[in-house]
XYZ file of C-alpha atoms in Angstrom:
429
model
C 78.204 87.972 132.891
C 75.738 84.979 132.945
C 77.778 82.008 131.826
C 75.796 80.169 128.718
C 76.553 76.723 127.219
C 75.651 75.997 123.573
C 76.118 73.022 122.597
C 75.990 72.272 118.524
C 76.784 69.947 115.894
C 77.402 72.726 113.656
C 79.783 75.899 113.889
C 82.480 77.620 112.167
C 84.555 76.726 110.556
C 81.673 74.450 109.523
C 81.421 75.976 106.146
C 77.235 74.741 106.146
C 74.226 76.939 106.705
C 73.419 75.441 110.122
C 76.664 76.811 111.269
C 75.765 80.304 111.063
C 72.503 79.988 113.661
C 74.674 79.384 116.746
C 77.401 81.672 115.071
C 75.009 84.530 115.527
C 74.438 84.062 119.349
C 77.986 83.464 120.175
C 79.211 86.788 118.605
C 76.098 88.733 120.462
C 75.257 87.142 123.575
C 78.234 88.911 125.457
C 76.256 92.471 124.178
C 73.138 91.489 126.087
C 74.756 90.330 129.480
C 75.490 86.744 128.743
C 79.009 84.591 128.481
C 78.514 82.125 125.525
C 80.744 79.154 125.489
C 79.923 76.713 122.543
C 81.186 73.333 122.949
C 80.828 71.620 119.367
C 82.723 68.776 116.963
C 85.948 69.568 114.811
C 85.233 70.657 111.223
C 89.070 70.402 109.977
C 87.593 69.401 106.787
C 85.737 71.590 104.130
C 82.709 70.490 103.115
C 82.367 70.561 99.389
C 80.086 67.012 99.448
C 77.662 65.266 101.868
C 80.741 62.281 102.038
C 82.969 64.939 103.905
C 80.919 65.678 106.604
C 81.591 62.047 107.326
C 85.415 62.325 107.594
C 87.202 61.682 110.908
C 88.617 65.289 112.101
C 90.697 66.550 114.516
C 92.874 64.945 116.676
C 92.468 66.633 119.994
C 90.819 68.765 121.684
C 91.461 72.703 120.452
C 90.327 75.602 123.063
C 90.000 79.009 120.974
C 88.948 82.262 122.839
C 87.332 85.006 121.208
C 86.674 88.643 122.411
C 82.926 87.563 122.433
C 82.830 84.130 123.100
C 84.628 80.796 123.829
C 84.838 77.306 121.373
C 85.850 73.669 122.411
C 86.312 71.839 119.427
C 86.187 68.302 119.855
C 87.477 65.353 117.706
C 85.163 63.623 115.869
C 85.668 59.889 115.095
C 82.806 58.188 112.590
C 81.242 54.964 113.223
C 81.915 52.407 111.071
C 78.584 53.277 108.770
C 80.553 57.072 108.681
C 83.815 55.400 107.948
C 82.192 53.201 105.003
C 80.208 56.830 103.596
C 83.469 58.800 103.636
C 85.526 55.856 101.550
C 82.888 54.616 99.039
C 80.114 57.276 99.003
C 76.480 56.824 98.943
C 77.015 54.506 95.964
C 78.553 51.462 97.690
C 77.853 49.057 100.629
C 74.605 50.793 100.628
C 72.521 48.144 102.132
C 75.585 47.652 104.916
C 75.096 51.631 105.584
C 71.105 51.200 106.236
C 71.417 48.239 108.468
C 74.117 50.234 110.310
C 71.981 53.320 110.023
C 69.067 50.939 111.582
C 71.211 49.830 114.313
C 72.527 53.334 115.528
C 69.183 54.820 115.716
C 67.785 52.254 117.938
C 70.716 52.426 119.877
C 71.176 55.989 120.810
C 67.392 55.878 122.412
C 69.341 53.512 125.606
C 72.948 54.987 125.461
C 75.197 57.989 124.194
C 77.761 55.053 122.822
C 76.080 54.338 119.766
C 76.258 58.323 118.693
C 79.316 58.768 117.137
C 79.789 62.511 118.649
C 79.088 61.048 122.286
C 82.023 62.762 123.277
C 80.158 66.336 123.424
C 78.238 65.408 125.518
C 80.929 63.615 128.115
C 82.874 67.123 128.019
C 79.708 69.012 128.462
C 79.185 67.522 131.497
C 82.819 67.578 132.943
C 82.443 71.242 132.036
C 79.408 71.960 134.242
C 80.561 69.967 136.798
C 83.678 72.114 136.833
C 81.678 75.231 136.451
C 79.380 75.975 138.962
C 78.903 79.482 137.478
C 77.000 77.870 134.004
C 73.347 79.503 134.545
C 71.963 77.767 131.183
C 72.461 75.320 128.462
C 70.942 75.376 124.948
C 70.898 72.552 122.916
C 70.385 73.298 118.755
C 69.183 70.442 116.767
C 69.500 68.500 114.649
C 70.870 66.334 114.528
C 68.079 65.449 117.196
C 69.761 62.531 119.316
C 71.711 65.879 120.457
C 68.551 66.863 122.841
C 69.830 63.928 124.544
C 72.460 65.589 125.810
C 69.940 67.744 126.850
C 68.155 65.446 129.127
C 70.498 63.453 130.910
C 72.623 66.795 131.882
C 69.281 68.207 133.323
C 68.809 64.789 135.270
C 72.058 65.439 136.776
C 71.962 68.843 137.654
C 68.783 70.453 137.241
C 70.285 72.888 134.853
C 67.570 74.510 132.805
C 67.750 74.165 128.912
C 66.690 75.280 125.967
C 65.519 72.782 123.418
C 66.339 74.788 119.397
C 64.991 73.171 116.626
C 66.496 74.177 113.237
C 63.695 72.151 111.992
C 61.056 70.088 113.364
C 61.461 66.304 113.888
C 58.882 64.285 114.031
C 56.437 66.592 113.587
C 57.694 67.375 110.292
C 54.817 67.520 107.059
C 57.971 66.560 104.680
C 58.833 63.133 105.456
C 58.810 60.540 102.639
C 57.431 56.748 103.373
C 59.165 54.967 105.839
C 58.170 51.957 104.974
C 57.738 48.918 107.888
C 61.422 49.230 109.510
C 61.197 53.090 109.208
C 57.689 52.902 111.200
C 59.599 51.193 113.960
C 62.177 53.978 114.058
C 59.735 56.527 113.870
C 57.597 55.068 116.676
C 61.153 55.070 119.074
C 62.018 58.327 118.186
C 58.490 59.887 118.565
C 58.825 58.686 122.416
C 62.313 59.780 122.404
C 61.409 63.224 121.406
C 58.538 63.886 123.679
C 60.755 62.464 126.664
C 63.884 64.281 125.666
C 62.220 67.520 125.564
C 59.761 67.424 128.574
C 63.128 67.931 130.747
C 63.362 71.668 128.478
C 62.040 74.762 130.275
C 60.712 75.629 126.455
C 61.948 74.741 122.517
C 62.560 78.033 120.157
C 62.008 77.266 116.525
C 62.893 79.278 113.531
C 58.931 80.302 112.694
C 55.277 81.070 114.542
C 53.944 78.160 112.474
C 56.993 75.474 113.708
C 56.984 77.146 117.650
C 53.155 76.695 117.694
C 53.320 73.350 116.024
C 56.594 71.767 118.432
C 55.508 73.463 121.129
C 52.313 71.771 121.161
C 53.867 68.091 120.500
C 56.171 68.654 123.599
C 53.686 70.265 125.526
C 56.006 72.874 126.165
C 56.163 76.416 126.020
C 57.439 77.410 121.827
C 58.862 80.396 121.174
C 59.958 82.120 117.835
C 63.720 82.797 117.099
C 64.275 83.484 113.621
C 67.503 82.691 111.759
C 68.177 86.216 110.183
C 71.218 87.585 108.549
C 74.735 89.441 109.558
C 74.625 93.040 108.952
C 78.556 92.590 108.791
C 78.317 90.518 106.307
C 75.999 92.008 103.718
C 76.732 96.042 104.034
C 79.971 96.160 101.982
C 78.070 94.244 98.828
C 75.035 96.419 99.379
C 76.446 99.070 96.118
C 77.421 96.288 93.979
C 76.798 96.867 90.739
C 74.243 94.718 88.999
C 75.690 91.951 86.098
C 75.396 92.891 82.438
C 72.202 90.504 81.717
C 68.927 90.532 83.633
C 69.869 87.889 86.034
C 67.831 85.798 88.810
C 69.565 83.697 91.001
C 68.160 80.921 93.187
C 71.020 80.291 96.042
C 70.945 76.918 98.116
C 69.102 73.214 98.467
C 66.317 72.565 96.434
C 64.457 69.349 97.331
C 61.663 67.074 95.751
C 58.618 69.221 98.192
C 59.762 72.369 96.258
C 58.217 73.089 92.959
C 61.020 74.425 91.118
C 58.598 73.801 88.126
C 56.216 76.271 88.471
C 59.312 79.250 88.339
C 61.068 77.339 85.391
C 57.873 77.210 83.379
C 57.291 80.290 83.793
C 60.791 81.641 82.913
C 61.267 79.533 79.875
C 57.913 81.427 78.648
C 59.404 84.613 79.733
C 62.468 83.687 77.457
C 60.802 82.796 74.611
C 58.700 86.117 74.693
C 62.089 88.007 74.381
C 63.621 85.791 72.052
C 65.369 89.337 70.635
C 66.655 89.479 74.239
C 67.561 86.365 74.932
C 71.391 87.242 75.099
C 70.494 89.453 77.862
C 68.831 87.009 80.275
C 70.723 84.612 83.028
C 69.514 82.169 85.573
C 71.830 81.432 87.916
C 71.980 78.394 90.409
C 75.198 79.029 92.656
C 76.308 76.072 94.427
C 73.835 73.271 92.890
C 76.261 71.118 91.514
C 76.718 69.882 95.419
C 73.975 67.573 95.232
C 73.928 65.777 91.521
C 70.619 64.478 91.394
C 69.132 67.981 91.824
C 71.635 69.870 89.568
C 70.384 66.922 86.818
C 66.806 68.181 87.813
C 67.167 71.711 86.841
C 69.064 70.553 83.972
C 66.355 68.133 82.855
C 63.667 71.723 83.226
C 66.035 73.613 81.537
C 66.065 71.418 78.434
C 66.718 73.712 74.983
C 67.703 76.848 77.586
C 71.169 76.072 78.083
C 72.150 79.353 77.351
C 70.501 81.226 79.405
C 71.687 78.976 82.661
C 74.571 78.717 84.923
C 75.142 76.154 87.423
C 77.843 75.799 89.767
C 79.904 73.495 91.947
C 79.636 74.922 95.814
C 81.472 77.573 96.238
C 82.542 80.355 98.801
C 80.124 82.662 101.255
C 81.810 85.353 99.914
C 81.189 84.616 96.115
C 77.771 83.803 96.706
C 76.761 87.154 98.813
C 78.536 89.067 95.773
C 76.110 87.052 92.925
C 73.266 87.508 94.688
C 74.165 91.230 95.574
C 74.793 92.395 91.522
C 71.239 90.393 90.916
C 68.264 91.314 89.383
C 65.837 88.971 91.240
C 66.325 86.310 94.099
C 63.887 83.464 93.997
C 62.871 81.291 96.839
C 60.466 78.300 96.063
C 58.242 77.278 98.888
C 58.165 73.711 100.122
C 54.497 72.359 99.262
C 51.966 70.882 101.452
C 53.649 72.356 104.263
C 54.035 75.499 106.402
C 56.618 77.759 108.806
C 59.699 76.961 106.777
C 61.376 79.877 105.858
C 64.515 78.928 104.890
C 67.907 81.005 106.116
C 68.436 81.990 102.383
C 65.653 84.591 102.378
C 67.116 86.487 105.808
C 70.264 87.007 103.373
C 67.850 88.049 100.584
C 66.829 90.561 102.662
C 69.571 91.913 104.130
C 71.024 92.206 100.773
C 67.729 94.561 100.072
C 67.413 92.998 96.654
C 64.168 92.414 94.950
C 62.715 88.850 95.854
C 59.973 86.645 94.033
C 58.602 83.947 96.046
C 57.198 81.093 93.539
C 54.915 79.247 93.940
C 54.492 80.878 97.528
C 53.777 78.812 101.222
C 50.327 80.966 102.519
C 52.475 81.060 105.425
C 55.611 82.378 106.734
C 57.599 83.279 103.227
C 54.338 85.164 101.805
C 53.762 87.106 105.073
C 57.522 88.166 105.427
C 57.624 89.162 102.114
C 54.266 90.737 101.377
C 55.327 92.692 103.773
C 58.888 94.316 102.213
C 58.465 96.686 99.867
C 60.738 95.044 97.192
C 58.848 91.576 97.399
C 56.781 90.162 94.827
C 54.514 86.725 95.390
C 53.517 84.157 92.798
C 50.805 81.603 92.955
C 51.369 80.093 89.630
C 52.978 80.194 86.471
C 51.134 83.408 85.285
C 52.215 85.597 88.170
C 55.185 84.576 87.736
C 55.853 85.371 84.697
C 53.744 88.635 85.002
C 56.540 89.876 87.309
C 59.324 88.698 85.393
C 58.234 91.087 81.829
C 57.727 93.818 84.561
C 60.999 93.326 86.237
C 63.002 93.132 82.855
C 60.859 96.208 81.375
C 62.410 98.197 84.036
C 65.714 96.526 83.154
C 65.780 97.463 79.681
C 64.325 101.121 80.688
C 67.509 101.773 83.016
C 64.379 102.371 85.641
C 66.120 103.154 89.079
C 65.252 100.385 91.747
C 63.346 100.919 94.535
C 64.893 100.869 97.532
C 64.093 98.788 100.229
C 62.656 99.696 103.964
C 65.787 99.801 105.884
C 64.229 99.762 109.262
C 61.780 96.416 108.447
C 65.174 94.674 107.101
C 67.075 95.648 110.137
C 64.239 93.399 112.135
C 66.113 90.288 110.409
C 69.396 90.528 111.352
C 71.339 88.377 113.543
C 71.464 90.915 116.374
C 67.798 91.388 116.811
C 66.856 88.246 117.010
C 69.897 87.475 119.450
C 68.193 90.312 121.743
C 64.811 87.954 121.145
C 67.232 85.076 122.767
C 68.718 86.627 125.500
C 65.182 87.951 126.443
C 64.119 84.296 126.328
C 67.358 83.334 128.682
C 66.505 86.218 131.285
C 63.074 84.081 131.738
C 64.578 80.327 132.562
């Protein structure tokens, strides 16, 4: 067994989305030769709101073995901008927070002590220091001051490393005005990027688009590692059976880039044209109520359709695999103005093999993935949309059987594969 370090922010019992990434390689690496051993921060605490990620956890360090792979949880101790967030919230000492915020990103471009989770990287390096048998480190971002772990450990030992980007950094098409201060940060961190990652032997990215795109910036080689599903986790909701009402259900974020409009326009139409089947019709947004501003969003679209919408405070993996699995439609909305962002929702879509409308659609990664599965359906506009929708609920109200989807094209998506895409990447350093 090659021995791999992974070193990430996020893992289980992490309860986020970003968890699942690194979760994926750890449970397959061992299959495809290699010994993962992820070194990452405490996550005591549930996260049911951004103020908890923020929470001090853990009080030492906890060593947990599995049959596939090895975790070092380390305690995590927030800064004094962390400590003021997890007390008061975003809606207090604000201006405190963002001169705090100012002063930590400046910082952590000279020196690990102004990153509050320094201490990954100080037992990262006793670690390979101790094990002279660690053939390979990969680094998963963000957040993105972790790639400079990344660096200084290659400066000491020449280990090569794997730069991941979850999403790009400053290369990213989806970043509000900085204003003057921002431009300074962004200037810093644009060096700190390129230098960080010039020590990588390459930087994997979770589409062709974002590879291509980082890959370029860096001037190193980009290669594709999608975020994909667990089979595990999806096969024993595959024969659910589907709720009562027609029902579409959007799972996850949504943020100001997606047009949320464009669906919810067309849906209210869509309502309105079955008015004599309105009791029959749902909209479901699992988990929204974690971010207020954007459940008061929907809310605000959804004026005079009350009835025909359910929102929810966040709630369990398990709850949301089993409403999206007794669906009639999963929607994902595609970010505008910018490309390769395919979101880890749609992999689960997928692997669920349920019908999915993309709307309005990317031109990019989401339209080609699902153009391409034989249960997807692509809107441009408000028309299309709702074109698909009075199809969709015809069959609904004719007891039509559903398709089903290609097994073998879903199977492409999972977890597993695209571990066997890392490991091939590994076998290369």
């Amino acid at each position: 067994m090659k021995k791999v370090v992974i070193v990430t922010y996020f893992f289980p019992p992490c309860n986020l989305t970003a968890s699942q990434r690194s979760l994926g390689w750890a449970k397959y690496l061992k299959q495809e030769g290699f010994q993962p051993i992820i070194i990452t921060r405490n996550w005591e605490h549930h996260i049911n709101g951004p103020d908890d990620m923020h929470h001090d956890s853990g009080k030492e360090l906890q060593h947990e073995v599995n049959p596939d792979y090895e975790v070092y949880y380390l305690p995590f101790r927030g800064n004094l901008r962390d400590r003021l967030y997890a007390k008061y919230g975003k809606n207090k000492y604000n201006l405190i927070r963002k001169v705090l915020s100012f002063i930590e990103l400046i910082g952590h471009t000279f020196t690990n002590k102004a990153i509050p989770f320094s201490n990954i990287h100080d037992f990262t390096e006793n670690y390979i220091q101790e094990n002279k048998d660690v053939k390979a480190l990969i680094i998963t971002g963000n957040p993105f001051e972790i790639f400079r772990f990344g660096y200084l450990l290659n400066k000491k030992f020449n280990i090569p490393w794997i730069a991941d980007y979850r999403d790009d950094w400053n290369t990213s098409e989806v970043n509000d005005s900085r204003g003057f201060l921002g431009g300074i940060i962004e200037k810093m961190q644009q060096r700190d990027e390129k230098k960080w990652v010039k020590t990588a032997n390459c930087i994997t990215s979770i589409s062709p688009y974002y590879a291509q795109k980082i890959g370029d910036y860096v001037q190193k080689e980009g290669h594709v590692l999608l975020n994909g599903f667990f089979e595990e986790d999806v096969n024993s909701y595959l024969h659910e059976t589907p709720f009562e009402k027609f029902t579409v259900v959007y799972n996850g974020m949504l943020y100001p880039s997606q047009e949320i409009e464009v669906f919810l326009t067309a849906f209210k139409d869509f309502v309105r044209k079955n008015e004599q089947h309105r009791n029959k019709i749902s909209l479901k947004f699992p988990g929204i109520l974690f971010l207020k501003d954007v459940a008061a969003r929907v809310s605000l679209l959804m004026k005079g359709f009350e009835d025909v919408l359910e929102m929810t405070e966040r709630i369990s993996r398990t709850e949301v695999l089993k409403i999206q699995a007794k669906s009639h439609l999963l929607l994902m909305v595609a970010h505008k103005g910018a490309k390769g962002i395919p979101s880890s929702k749609i992999y689960e879509y997928l692997g669920l093999q349920k019908t999915v409308m993309i709307c309005p659609s990317d031109n990019d990664i989401l339209e080609q993935t699902f153009s391409a599965y034989n249960l997807g359906f692509v809107a441009h506009n408000e028309e299309e949309a709702e074109v698909q929708l009075m199809k969709l609920f015809n069959n609904y109200l004719d007891r039509n059987i559903p398709i089903k989807a290609d097994e073998n094209y879903v199977a492409s998506f999972s977890r597993k594969h695209q571990t066997k895409v890392l490991a091939d990447i590994l076998r290369k350093l």
